[in-house]
Coordinates of C-alpha atoms and ligand atoms in Angstrom, one line a residue:
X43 CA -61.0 -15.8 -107.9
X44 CA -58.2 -17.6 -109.8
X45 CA -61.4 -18.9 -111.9
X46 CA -62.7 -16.1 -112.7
X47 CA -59.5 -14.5 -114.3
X48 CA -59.5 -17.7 -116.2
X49 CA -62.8 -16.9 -118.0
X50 CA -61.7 -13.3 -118.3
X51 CA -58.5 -14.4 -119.7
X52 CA -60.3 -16.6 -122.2
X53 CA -63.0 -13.3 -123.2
X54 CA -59.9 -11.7 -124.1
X55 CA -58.6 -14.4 -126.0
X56 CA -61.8 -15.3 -128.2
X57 CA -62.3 -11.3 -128.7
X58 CA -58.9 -11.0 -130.2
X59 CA -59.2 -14.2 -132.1
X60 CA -62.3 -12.7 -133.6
X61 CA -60.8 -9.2 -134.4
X62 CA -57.7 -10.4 -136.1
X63 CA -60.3 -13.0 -138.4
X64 CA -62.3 -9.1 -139.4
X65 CA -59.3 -7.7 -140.0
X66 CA -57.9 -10.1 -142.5
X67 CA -61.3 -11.0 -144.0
X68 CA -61.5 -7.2 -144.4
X69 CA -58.3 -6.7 -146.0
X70 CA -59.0 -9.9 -148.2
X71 CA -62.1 -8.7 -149.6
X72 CA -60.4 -5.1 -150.0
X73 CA -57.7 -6.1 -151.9
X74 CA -60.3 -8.2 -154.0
X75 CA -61.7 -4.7 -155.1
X76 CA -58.5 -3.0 -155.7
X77 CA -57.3 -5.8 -157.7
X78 CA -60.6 -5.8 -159.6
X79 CA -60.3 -2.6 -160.9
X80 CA -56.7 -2.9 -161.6
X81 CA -57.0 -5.9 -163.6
X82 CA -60.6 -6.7 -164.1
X83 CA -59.9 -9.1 -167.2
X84 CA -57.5 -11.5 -164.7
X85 CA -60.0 -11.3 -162.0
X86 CA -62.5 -12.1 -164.4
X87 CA -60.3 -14.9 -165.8
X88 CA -59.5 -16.4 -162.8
X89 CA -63.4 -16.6 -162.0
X90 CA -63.9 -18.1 -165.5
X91 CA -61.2 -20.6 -165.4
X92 CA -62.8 -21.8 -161.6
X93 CA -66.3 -21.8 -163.6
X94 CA -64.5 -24.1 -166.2
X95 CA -62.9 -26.7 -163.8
X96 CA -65.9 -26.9 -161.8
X97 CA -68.2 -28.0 -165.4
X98 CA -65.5 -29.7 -165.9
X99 CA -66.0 -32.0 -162.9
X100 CA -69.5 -32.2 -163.2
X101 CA -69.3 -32.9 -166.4
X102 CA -66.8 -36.0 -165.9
X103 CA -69.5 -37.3 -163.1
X104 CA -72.2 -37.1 -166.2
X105 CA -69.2 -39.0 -168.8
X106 CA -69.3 -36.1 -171.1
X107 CA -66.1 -34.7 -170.0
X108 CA -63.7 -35.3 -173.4
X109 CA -67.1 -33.2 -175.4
X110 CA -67.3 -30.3 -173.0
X111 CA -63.7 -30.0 -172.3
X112 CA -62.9 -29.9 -175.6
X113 CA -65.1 -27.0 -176.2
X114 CA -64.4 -25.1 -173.1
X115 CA -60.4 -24.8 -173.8
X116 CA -60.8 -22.7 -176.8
X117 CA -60.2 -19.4 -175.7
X118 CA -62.3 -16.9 -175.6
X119 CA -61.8 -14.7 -178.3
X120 CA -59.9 -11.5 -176.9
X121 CA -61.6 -8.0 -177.4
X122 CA -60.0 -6.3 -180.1
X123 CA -58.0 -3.0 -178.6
X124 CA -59.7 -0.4 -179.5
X125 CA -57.1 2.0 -181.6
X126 CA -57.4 5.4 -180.1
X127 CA -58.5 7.8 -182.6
X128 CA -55.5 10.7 -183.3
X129 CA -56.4 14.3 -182.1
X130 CA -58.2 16.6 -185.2
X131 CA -59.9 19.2 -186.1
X132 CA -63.2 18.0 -185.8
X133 CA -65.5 15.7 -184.0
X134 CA -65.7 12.0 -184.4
X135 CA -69.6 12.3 -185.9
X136 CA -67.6 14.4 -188.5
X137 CA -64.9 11.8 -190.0
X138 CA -67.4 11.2 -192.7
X139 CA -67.1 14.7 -194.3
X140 CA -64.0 15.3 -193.8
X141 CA -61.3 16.1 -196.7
X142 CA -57.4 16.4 -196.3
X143 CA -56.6 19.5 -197.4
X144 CA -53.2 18.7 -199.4
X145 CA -56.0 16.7 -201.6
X146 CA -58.1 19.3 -202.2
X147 CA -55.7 21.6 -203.1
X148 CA -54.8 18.9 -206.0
X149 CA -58.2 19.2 -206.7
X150 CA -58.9 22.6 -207.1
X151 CA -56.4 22.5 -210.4
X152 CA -59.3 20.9 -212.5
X153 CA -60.1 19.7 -214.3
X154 CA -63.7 18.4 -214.1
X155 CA -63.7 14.8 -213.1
X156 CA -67.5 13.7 -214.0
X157 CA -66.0 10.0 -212.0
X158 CA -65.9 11.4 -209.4
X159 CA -67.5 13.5 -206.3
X160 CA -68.1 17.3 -206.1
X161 CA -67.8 18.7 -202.6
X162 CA -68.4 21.8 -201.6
X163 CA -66.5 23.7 -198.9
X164 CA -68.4 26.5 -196.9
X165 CA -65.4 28.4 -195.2
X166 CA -66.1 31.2 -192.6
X167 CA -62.7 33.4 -191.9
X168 CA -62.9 36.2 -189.2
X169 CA -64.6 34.4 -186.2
X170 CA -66.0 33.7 -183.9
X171 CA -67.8 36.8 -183.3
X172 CA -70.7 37.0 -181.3
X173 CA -73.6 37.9 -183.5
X174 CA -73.1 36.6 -186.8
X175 CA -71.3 33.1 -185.4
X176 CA -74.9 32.0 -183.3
X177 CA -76.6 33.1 -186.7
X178 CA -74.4 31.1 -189.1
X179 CA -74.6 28.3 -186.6
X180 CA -78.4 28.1 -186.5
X181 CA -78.5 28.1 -190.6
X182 CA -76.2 24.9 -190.9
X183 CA -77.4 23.2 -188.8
X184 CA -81.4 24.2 -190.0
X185 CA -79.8 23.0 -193.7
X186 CA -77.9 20.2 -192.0
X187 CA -74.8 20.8 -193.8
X188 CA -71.1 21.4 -192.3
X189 CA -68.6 24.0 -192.6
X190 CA -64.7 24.9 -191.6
X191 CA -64.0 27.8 -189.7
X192 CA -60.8 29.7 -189.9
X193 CA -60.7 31.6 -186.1
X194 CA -58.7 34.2 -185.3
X195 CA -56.7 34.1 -182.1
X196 CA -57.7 36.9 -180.4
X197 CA -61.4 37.3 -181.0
X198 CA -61.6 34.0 -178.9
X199 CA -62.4 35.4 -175.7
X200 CA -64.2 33.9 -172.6
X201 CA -67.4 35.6 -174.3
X202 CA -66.7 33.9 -177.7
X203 CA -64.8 30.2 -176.6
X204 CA -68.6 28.9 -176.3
X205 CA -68.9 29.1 -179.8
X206 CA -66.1 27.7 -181.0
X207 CA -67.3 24.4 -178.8
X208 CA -70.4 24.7 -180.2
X209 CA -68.5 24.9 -184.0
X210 CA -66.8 21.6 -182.8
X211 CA -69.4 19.8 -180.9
X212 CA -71.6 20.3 -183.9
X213 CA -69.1 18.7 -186.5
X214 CA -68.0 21.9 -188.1
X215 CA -64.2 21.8 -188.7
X216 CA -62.1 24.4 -186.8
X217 CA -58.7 25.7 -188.4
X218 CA -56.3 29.0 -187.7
X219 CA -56.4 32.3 -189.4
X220 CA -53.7 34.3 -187.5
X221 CA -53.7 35.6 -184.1
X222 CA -54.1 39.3 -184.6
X223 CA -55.1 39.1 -188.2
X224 CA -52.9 42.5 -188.3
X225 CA -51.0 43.0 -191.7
X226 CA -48.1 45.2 -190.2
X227 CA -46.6 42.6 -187.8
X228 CA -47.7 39.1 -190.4
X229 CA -46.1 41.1 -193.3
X230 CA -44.7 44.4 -192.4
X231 CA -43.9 46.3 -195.2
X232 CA -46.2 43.8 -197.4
X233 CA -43.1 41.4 -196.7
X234 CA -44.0 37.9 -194.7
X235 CA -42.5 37.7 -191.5
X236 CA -41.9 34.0 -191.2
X237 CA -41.7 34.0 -187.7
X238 CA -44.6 36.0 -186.7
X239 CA -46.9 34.2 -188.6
X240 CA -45.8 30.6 -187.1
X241 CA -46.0 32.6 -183.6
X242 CA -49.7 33.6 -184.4
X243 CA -50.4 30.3 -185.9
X244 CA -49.1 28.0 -182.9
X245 CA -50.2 30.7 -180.2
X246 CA -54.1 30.7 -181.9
X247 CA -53.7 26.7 -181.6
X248 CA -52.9 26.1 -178.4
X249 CA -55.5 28.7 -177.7
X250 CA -57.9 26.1 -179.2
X251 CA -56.3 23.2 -177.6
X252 CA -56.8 24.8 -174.0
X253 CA -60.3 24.4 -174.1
X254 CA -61.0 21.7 -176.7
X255 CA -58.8 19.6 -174.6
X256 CA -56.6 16.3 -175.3
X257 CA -58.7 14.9 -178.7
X258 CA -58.2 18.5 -180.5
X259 CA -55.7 19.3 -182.9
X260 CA -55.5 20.9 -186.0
X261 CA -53.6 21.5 -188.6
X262 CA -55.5 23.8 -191.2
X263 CA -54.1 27.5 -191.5
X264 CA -55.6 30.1 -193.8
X265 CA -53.4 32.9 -194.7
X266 CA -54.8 36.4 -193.5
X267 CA -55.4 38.0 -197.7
X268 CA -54.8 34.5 -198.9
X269 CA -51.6 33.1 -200.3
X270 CA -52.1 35.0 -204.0
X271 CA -52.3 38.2 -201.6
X272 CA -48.1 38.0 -201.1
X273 CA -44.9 37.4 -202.6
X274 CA -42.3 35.0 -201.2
X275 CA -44.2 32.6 -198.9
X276 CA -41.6 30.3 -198.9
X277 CA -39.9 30.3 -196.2
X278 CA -43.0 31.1 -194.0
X279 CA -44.7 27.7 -195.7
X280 CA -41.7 25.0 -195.1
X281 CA -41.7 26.6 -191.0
X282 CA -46.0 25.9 -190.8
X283 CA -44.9 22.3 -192.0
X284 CA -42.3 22.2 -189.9
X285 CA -44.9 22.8 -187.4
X286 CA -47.4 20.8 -189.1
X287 CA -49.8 23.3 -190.4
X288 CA -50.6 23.4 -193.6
X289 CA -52.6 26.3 -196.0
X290 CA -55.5 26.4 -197.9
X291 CA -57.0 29.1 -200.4
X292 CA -60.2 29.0 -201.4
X293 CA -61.6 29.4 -205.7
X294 CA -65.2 31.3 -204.9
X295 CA -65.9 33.6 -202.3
X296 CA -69.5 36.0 -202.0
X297 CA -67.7 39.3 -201.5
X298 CA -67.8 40.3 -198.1
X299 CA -64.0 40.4 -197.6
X300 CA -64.1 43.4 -200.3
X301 CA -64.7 46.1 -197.5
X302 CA -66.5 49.0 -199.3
X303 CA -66.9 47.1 -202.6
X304 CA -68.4 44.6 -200.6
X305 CA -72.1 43.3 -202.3
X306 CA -74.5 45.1 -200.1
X307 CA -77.6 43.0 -201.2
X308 CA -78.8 39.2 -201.1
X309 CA -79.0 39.6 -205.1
X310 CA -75.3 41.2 -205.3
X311 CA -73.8 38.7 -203.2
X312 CA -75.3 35.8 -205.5
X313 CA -74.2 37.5 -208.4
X314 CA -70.6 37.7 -206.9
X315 CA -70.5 34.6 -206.2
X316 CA -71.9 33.0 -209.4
X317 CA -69.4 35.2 -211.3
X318 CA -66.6 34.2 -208.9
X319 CA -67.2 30.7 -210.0
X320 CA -65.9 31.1 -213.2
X321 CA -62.8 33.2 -212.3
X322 CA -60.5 29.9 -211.0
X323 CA -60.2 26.7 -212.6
X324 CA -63.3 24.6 -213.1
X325 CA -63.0 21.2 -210.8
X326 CA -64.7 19.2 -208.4
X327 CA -64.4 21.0 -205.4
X328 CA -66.0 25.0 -204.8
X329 CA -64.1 26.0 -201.6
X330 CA -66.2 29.6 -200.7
X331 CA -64.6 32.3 -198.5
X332 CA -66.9 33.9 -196.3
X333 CA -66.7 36.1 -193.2
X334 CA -68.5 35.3 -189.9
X335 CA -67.1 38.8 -188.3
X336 CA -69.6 41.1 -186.6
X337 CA -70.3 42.5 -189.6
X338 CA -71.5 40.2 -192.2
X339 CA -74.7 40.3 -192.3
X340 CA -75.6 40.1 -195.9
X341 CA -73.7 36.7 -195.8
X342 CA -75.8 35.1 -193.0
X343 CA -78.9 36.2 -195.1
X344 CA -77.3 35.2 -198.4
X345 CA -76.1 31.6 -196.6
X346 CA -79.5 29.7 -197.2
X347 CA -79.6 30.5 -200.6
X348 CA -76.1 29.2 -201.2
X349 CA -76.7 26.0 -199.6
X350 CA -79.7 25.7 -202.0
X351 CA -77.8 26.4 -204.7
X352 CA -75.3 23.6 -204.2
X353 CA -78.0 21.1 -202.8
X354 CA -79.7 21.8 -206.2
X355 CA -76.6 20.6 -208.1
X356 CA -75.8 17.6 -206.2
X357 CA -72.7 18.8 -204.0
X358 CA -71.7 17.0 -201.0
X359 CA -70.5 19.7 -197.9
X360 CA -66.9 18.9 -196.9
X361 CA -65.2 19.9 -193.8
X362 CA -61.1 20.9 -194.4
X363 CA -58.4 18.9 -192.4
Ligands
ZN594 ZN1 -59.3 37.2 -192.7

């Protein structure tokens, strides 16, 4: 009897023995993963420096140990951190034709620098809408050239907000053009409200931001009429760069902001836009206002002929930022 409780006694024993050795191998080998993917680099190093001593010991056994050792205690060179690219207003494909726009601006004063560049700058105001946006979309990227839209705020709806992803994910720049793009409350009385316009202009970008997410920012603002459209801007400019925005005009545009004086023809809008070439100063850079609103249409058939004529004369297409 008394035997028999002995060996039970000793079952128990081993059994617990056993457990406790799963247990703390288990925990071992989980901590090993969590540590891992907290630190893989010192996990890794502590596996490299193990890797080293043991070469180095079989190298000593072969007598090369001074050679290898030598060679093996020069670090490994670190990876370089990677510097995390600041938020914008356009995709990372699109840093290459991207201009800041306080340069272009400069630029647009002339004169004619033969040294150096011309860019053009296909601008679309009055988006996104939902038939002329897909249309001007398909041309650009059929021409392979890049543009900056100027959105307005509340025609970004959930019907519209694909487009403006698809502006973005297809290296187009996106900048702000009001939220309302209503004259009575941005200048009531043809007088700038200062604070209405910074409301529109921060309201229409974090808009943008909610959907575009963390790497999205911009800072591009295009005044609703343009800034030759109004008097005493002032105050209204200093509080967008308080807020960081900053404007930009344009110096040739294909009519169809005109309303009913607006070309009605392919041929007229050429010949608009031809003539409104020589109206600014002549420089380097042609920024062009057009309108992708719902009811452009002579502009998205006009669009592959402008392309062609600035392909034809050796422009590069910018983006705004
Ligand atoms: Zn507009």
């Amino acid at each position: 009897m008394e035997e028999i409780k002995k060996s039970r006694r000793k079952k128990r024993w081993i059994i617990s023995i056993c457990t406790i050795g799963i247990i703390l191998c288990l925990g071992v080998s989980g901590w090993l993963v969590w540590a891992y993917e907290q630190h893989p680099q010192q996990i890794t190093k502590v596996k490299k420096t193990e890797h080293r001593i043991k070469s180095k010991i079989k190298s000593a056994s072969k007598g090369t140990s001074q050679v290898k050792a030598a060679s093996e205690s020069k670090d490994v060179p670190k990876e370089k951190p990677k510097t995390k690219r600041a938020p914008t207003n356009h995709n990372e494909a699109a840093d290459s034709w991207t201009f800041k726009v306080e340069q272009v601006r400069e630029d647009m004063k002339g004169p004619v620098n033969p040294d150096k560049p011309k860019v053009v700058f296909l601008t679309f105001d009055d988006g996104p809408s939902s038939n002329d946006t897909p249309q001007v979309l398909n041309i650009l990227a059929e021409h392979n050239v890049h543009a900056t839209f100027f959105l307005v705020g509340n025609r970004i709806t959930p019907e519209t907000q694909a487009l403006v992803q698809q502006e973005y994910d297809s290296g187009h720049g996106i900048a702000v053009h009001s939220f309302t793009h209503d004259y009575k409350i941005l200048y009531p009385n043809n007088v700038p409200n200062a604070q209405a316009i910074l409301d529109e202009a921060n309201k229409t970008r974090d808009l943008m931001k909610s959907f575009l997410g963390d790497k999205f920012d911009t800072r591009v603002w295009r005044y609703p009429g343009g800034t030759m459209s109004w008097k005493n801007l002032d105050e209204s400019k200093s509080l967008l760069e308080k807020d960081n925005f900053t404007w930009m005009d344009w110096n040739a545009a294909d009519g169809d902001g005109l309303g009913a004086s607006a070309p009605k023809t392919v041929q007229a809008a050429l010949n608009y836009h031809a003539m409104s070439l020589t109206v600014y100063p002549q420089s380097n850079v042609e920024i062009i206002l057009m309108h992708d609103a719902s009811d452009k249409q002579v502009t998205v058939q006009a669009l592959p002929e402008i392309i062609k004529y600035y392909k034809d004369r050796d422009y590069q297409f910018g983006i705004l930022e």
